[in-house]
CSV table of C-alpha atoms in Angstrom, one decimal:
chain,number,residue,atom,x,y,z
A,1,GLU,CA,-17.2,-1.4,8.3
A,2,ALA,CA,-16.6,0.8,5.0
A,3,GLU,CA,-14.2,-0.3,2.2
A,4,VAL,CA,-12.9,1.3,-0.9
A,5,ALA,CA,-14.6,0.1,-3.5
A,6,GLN,CA,-12.7,-0.4,-7.1
A,7,SER,CA,-13.9,-1.9,-10.3
A,8,PRO,CA,-13.2,-4.3,-12.1
A,9,ARG,CA,-11.4,-6.9,-10.5
A,10,TYR,CA,-9.7,-8.0,-13.8
A,11,LYS,CA,-9.5,-6.8,-17.3
A,12,ILE,CA,-7.6,-8.1,-19.9
A,13,THR,CA,-6.7,-5.5,-22.9
A,14,GLU,CA,-4.4,-5.8,-26.1
A,15,LYS,CA,-1.5,-3.6,-25.7
A,16,SER,CA,-2.3,0.3,-27.9
A,17,GLN,CA,-5.6,-0.3,-26.5
A,18,ALA,CA,-7.7,2.3,-24.2
A,19,VAL,CA,-8.7,1.0,-20.4
A,20,ALA,CA,-10.0,2.5,-17.4
A,21,PHE,CA,-10.2,2.1,-13.9
A,22,TRP,CA,-12.9,3.3,-11.8
A,23,CYS,CA,-12.5,4.1,-7.2
A,24,ASP,CA,-15.0,4.9,-4.7
A,25,PRO,CA,-12.9,6.1,-2.1
A,26,ILE,CA,-14.8,6.0,1.8
A,27,SER,CA,-17.0,8.4,2.6
A,28,GLY,CA,-15.3,11.8,3.8
A,29,HIS,CA,-11.8,10.2,3.2
A,30,ALA,CA,-10.3,14.0,0.9
A,31,THR,CA,-7.2,11.8,0.4
A,32,LEU,CA,-6.8,9.4,-2.3
A,33,TYR,CA,-4.4,8.1,-4.3
A,34,TRP,CA,-3.7,5.3,-7.3
A,35,TYR,CA,-0.5,2.8,-7.0
A,36,ARG,CA,1.3,0.5,-9.3
A,37,GLN,CA,2.0,-3.0,-7.6
A,38,ILE,CA,4.4,-5.7,-9.6
A,39,LEU,CA,3.9,-9.0,-8.3
A,40,GLY,CA,6.6,-9.4,-5.4
A,41,GLN,CA,7.0,-6.0,-5.3
A,42,GLY,CA,5.5,-2.7,-2.6
A,43,PRO,CA,3.0,-0.3,-4.1
A,44,GLU,CA,4.2,2.0,-5.7
A,45,LEU,CA,2.4,5.6,-5.8
A,46,LEU,CA,1.3,6.7,-9.3
A,47,VAL,CA,-0.7,10.2,-8.1
A,48,GLN,CA,-2.2,11.3,-5.2
A,49,PHE,CA,-5.6,13.8,-5.0
A,50,GLN,CA,-6.6,16.2,-2.2
A,51,ASP,CA,-9.9,16.6,-2.6
A,52,GLU,CA,-10.0,17.3,-6.5
A,53,SER,CA,-6.6,18.4,-6.6
A,54,VAL,CA,-3.4,16.5,-7.9
A,55,VAL,CA,-0.6,17.2,-5.2
A,56,ASP,CA,1.5,14.5,-6.4
A,57,ASP,CA,2.2,12.8,-10.2
A,58,SER,CA,5.5,13.2,-10.7
A,59,GLN,CA,5.7,9.6,-10.7
A,60,LEU,CA,2.8,8.9,-13.6
A,61,PRO,CA,4.0,8.5,-16.8
A,62,LYS,CA,2.0,11.4,-18.1
A,63,ASP,CA,2.3,9.9,-21.8
A,64,ARG,CA,-0.3,7.3,-21.7
A,65,PHE,CA,-1.5,8.0,-18.4
A,66,SER,CA,-4.0,10.6,-17.0
A,67,ALA,CA,-6.2,10.8,-13.8
A,68,GLU,CA,-9.4,12.8,-12.5
A,69,ARG,CA,-10.8,13.2,-9.4
A,70,LEU,CA,-13.9,15.7,-10.6
A,71,LYS,CA,-16.7,16.4,-8.1
A,72,GLY,CA,-13.7,15.1,-5.2
A,73,VAL,CA,-15.0,11.7,-4.6
A,74,ASP,CA,-14.8,9.1,-6.8
A,75,SER,CA,-11.6,8.6,-9.4
A,76,THR,CA,-10.8,7.2,-12.5
A,77,LEU,CA,-7.1,6.4,-13.5
A,78,LYS,CA,-7.1,5.9,-17.5
A,79,ILE,CA,-4.2,4.3,-19.9
A,80,GLN,CA,-3.9,5.3,-23.2
A,81,PRO,CA,-2.5,2.9,-25.1
A,82,ALA,CA,-1.6,0.6,-22.7
A,83,GLU,CA,1.5,-1.5,-23.3
A,84,LEU,CA,2.5,-4.9,-22.1
A,85,GLY,CA,4.8,-3.0,-19.6
A,86,ASP,CA,1.5,-1.9,-17.7
A,87,SER,CA,0.5,-5.3,-16.2
A,88,ALA,CA,0.1,-4.7,-12.7
A,89,MET,CA,-2.3,-5.1,-10.2
A,90,TYR,CA,-3.6,-1.1,-9.9
A,91,LEU,CA,-4.7,-0.3,-5.9
A,92,CYS,CA,-6.7,2.9,-5.2
A,93,ALA,CA,-6.7,4.0,-1.7
A,94,SER,CA,-7.7,6.5,0.7
A,95,SER,CA,-7.0,8.0,3.7
A,96,LEU,CA,-8.2,11.4,6.2
A,97,LEU,CA,-7.0,14.7,5.9
A,98,ASP,CA,-5.3,14.3,8.6
A,99,ARG,CA,-2.6,11.7,7.1
A,100,HIS,CA,-0.2,11.3,9.4
A,101,ASN,CA,-2.6,9.7,12.0
A,102,SER,CA,-4.4,8.3,9.4
A,103,PRO,CA,-4.1,4.8,8.1
A,104,LEU,CA,-4.2,3.9,4.6
A,105,HIS,CA,-7.1,2.0,3.2
A,106,PHE,CA,-7.2,-0.1,0.0
A,107,GLY,CA,-9.7,-1.3,-2.5
A,108,ASN,CA,-9.0,-4.6,-3.8
A,109,GLY,CA,-7.5,-3.9,-6.9
A,110,THR,CA,-7.4,-4.1,-10.6
A,111,ARG,CA,-5.2,-6.3,-12.3
A,112,LEU,CA,-4.4,-5.3,-15.6
A,113,THR,CA,-3.0,-8.2,-18.1
A,114,VAL,CA,-1.7,-6.5,-21.4
A,115,THR,CA,-1.6,-8.8,-24.3
B,1,LYS,CA,16.3,8.8,-0.7
B,2,GLN,CA,14.1,6.9,1.8
B,3,GLU,CA,14.6,2.8,1.6
B,4,VAL,CA,12.3,0.9,2.8
B,5,THR,CA,14.4,-3.5,3.7
B,6,GLN,CA,12.1,-6.4,4.9
B,7,ILE,CA,14.1,-9.2,5.5
B,8,PRO,CA,13.5,-11.8,5.0
B,9,ALA,CA,11.5,-12.2,2.3
B,10,ALA,CA,9.8,-15.3,2.7
B,11,LEU,CA,9.7,-17.2,5.8
B,12,SER,CA,7.9,-20.7,6.9
B,13,VAL,CA,6.7,-21.3,10.2
B,14,PRO,CA,4.6,-24.1,11.8
B,15,GLU,CA,1.5,-23.7,13.6
B,16,GLY,CA,1.8,-21.9,17.0
B,17,GLU,CA,5.0,-20.4,17.1
B,18,ASN,CA,5.5,-17.1,17.7
B,19,LEU,CA,7.7,-14.7,15.2
B,20,VAL,CA,9.0,-11.7,14.2
B,21,LEU,CA,8.9,-9.4,11.2
B,22,ASN,CA,11.5,-7.3,10.4
B,23,CYS,CA,10.9,-3.6,8.9
B,24,SER,CA,14.2,-1.2,8.3
B,25,PHE,CA,14.9,2.2,6.9
B,26,THR,CA,17.8,4.4,5.6
B,27,ASP,CA,15.7,7.9,6.8
B,28,SER,CA,14.4,8.4,10.6
B,29,ALA,CA,13.0,11.5,9.4
B,30,ILE,CA,9.7,10.0,9.5
B,31,TYR,CA,5.7,10.2,11.1
B,32,ASN,CA,4.7,7.2,11.7
B,33,LEU,CA,5.4,3.7,9.9
B,34,GLN,CA,2.5,1.3,8.8
B,35,TRP,CA,1.9,-2.5,9.3
B,36,PHE,CA,-0.2,-3.5,6.3
B,37,ARG,CA,-1.4,-7.3,5.5
B,38,GLN,CA,-1.9,-8.2,1.7
B,39,ASP,CA,-3.3,-11.7,1.0
B,40,PRO,CA,-3.0,-13.3,-2.6
B,41,GLY,CA,-4.9,-11.0,-5.0
B,42,LYS,CA,-6.8,-8.7,-2.5
B,43,GLY,CA,-5.5,-5.1,-1.4
B,44,LEU,CA,-3.5,-4.4,1.5
B,45,THR,CA,-5.5,-4.2,5.3
B,46,SER,CA,-3.6,-1.4,7.7
B,47,LEU,CA,-2.4,-4.1,11.0
B,48,LEU,CA,-1.4,-1.1,12.7
B,49,LEU,CA,-0.1,2.4,12.4
B,50,ILE,CA,3.2,3.3,15.2
B,51,GLN,CA,3.6,7.1,15.4
B,52,SER,CA,7.6,8.4,15.3
B,53,SER,CA,6.9,9.5,19.1
B,54,GLN,CA,5.6,6.0,19.9
B,55,ARG,CA,7.9,3.0,20.7
B,56,GLU,CA,4.9,0.5,19.9
B,57,GLN,CA,1.5,-0.5,18.9
B,58,THR,CA,-0.6,-3.9,20.2
B,59,SER,CA,-3.5,-5.3,18.3
B,60,GLY,CA,-4.7,-9.0,19.8
B,61,ARG,CA,-1.7,-11.0,19.0
B,62,LEU,CA,-0.2,-8.3,16.9
B,63,ASN,CA,2.7,-5.9,18.6
B,64,ALA,CA,4.8,-3.5,16.3
B,65,SER,CA,7.7,-1.9,18.0
B,66,LEU,CA,9.1,1.2,16.5
B,67,ASP,CA,12.8,2.2,16.9
B,68,LYS,CA,13.3,5.5,15.0
B,69,SER,CA,16.7,6.4,15.7
B,70,SER,CA,18.1,2.8,14.4
B,71,GLY,CA,15.4,2.9,11.5
B,72,ARG,CA,13.5,-0.7,12.8
B,73,SER,CA,10.4,-1.6,13.6
B,74,THR,CA,9.4,-5.1,14.1
B,75,LEU,CA,5.5,-6.7,13.9
B,76,TYR,CA,5.4,-9.6,16.7
B,77,ILE,CA,2.9,-12.5,15.8
B,78,ALA,CA,2.0,-14.7,18.6
B,79,ALA,CA,0.3,-17.9,18.3
B,80,SER,CA,0.7,-17.8,14.9
B,81,GLN,CA,-2.4,-19.3,13.0
B,82,PRO,CA,-2.4,-21.4,9.1
B,83,GLY,CA,-4.6,-17.7,8.8
B,84,ASP,CA,-2.0,-15.5,9.4
B,85,SER,CA,-0.5,-16.8,6.3
B,86,ALA,CA,0.2,-13.5,3.7
B,87,THR,CA,1.8,-11.2,2.6
B,88,TYR,CA,3.4,-8.6,5.4
B,89,LEU,CA,4.7,-4.8,3.8
B,90,CYS,CA,6.0,-2.1,6.8
B,91,ALA,CA,5.6,1.5,5.1
B,92,VAL,CA,6.8,5.0,6.3
B,93,VAL,CA,5.2,8.7,5.7
B,94,MET,CA,8.3,10.8,5.3
B,95,ASN,CA,8.7,14.2,7.5
B,96,ARG,CA,9.2,16.5,3.9
B,97,ASP,CA,7.0,15.7,1.7
B,98,ASP,CA,4.9,13.0,3.4
B,99,LYS,CA,5.2,10.8,0.6
B,100,ILE,CA,4.7,6.8,1.4
B,101,ILE,CA,7.6,4.4,1.1
B,102,PHE,CA,6.7,1.0,0.8
B,103,GLY,CA,8.9,-1.9,1.7
B,104,LYS,CA,8.7,-5.3,-1.2
B,105,GLY,CA,7.1,-7.5,1.8
B,106,THR,CA,7.7,-11.0,3.8
B,107,ARG,CA,5.7,-13.2,2.3
B,108,LEU,CA,4.9,-15.8,5.7
B,109,HIS,CA,3.4,-18.8,5.7
B,110,ILE,CA,2.0,-20.7,8.5
B,111,LEU,CA,2.2,-24.6,8.7
B,112,PRO,CA,-0.6,-26.3,10.2
């Protein structure tokens, strides 16, 4: 079964440094999501793409976070500078264009620790 | 503002028992509701998706029901096994803006 690929699996960085996460969604999935999940909580949306366009980045801290999906396929999420409070699991998910009838497919995430 | 609640936060049951996990939501204007499983340190795996017009969906030992008018969904797991131990999350897709709202999950432990 096709999977959403994410890398790296783990990242440890010092505060004020830059970090980047990569996601390759399931082939043919037009919609891509980046979520942040704190331990014991549900995922919270950071940014949503449809093809290469951002459709929702209302919860993205734009002073330090950026995301792109230049060719409408894979995507990169960047944090610069990282802060201690950014430590969390960063999850990528994708779905078909018909989001109302298609389940979300998640990658295994990147566990970020900021020291 | 939509709120999705899952109670209890954690549950331990002996192997072989049937069990029910609960999910409630405050705004019934939803397109669908999904149940996910999450193993420690991993991403979420979709288990079942129920459209707002449907009452239930079944997959193997899992059965999910939806009562949209009362803002409730249940996930029934039959004949529980130690391999069912995981966190189970529900999420709703909102009509008005397509936003997906997750609950915090129920951490399930099946005792061998």
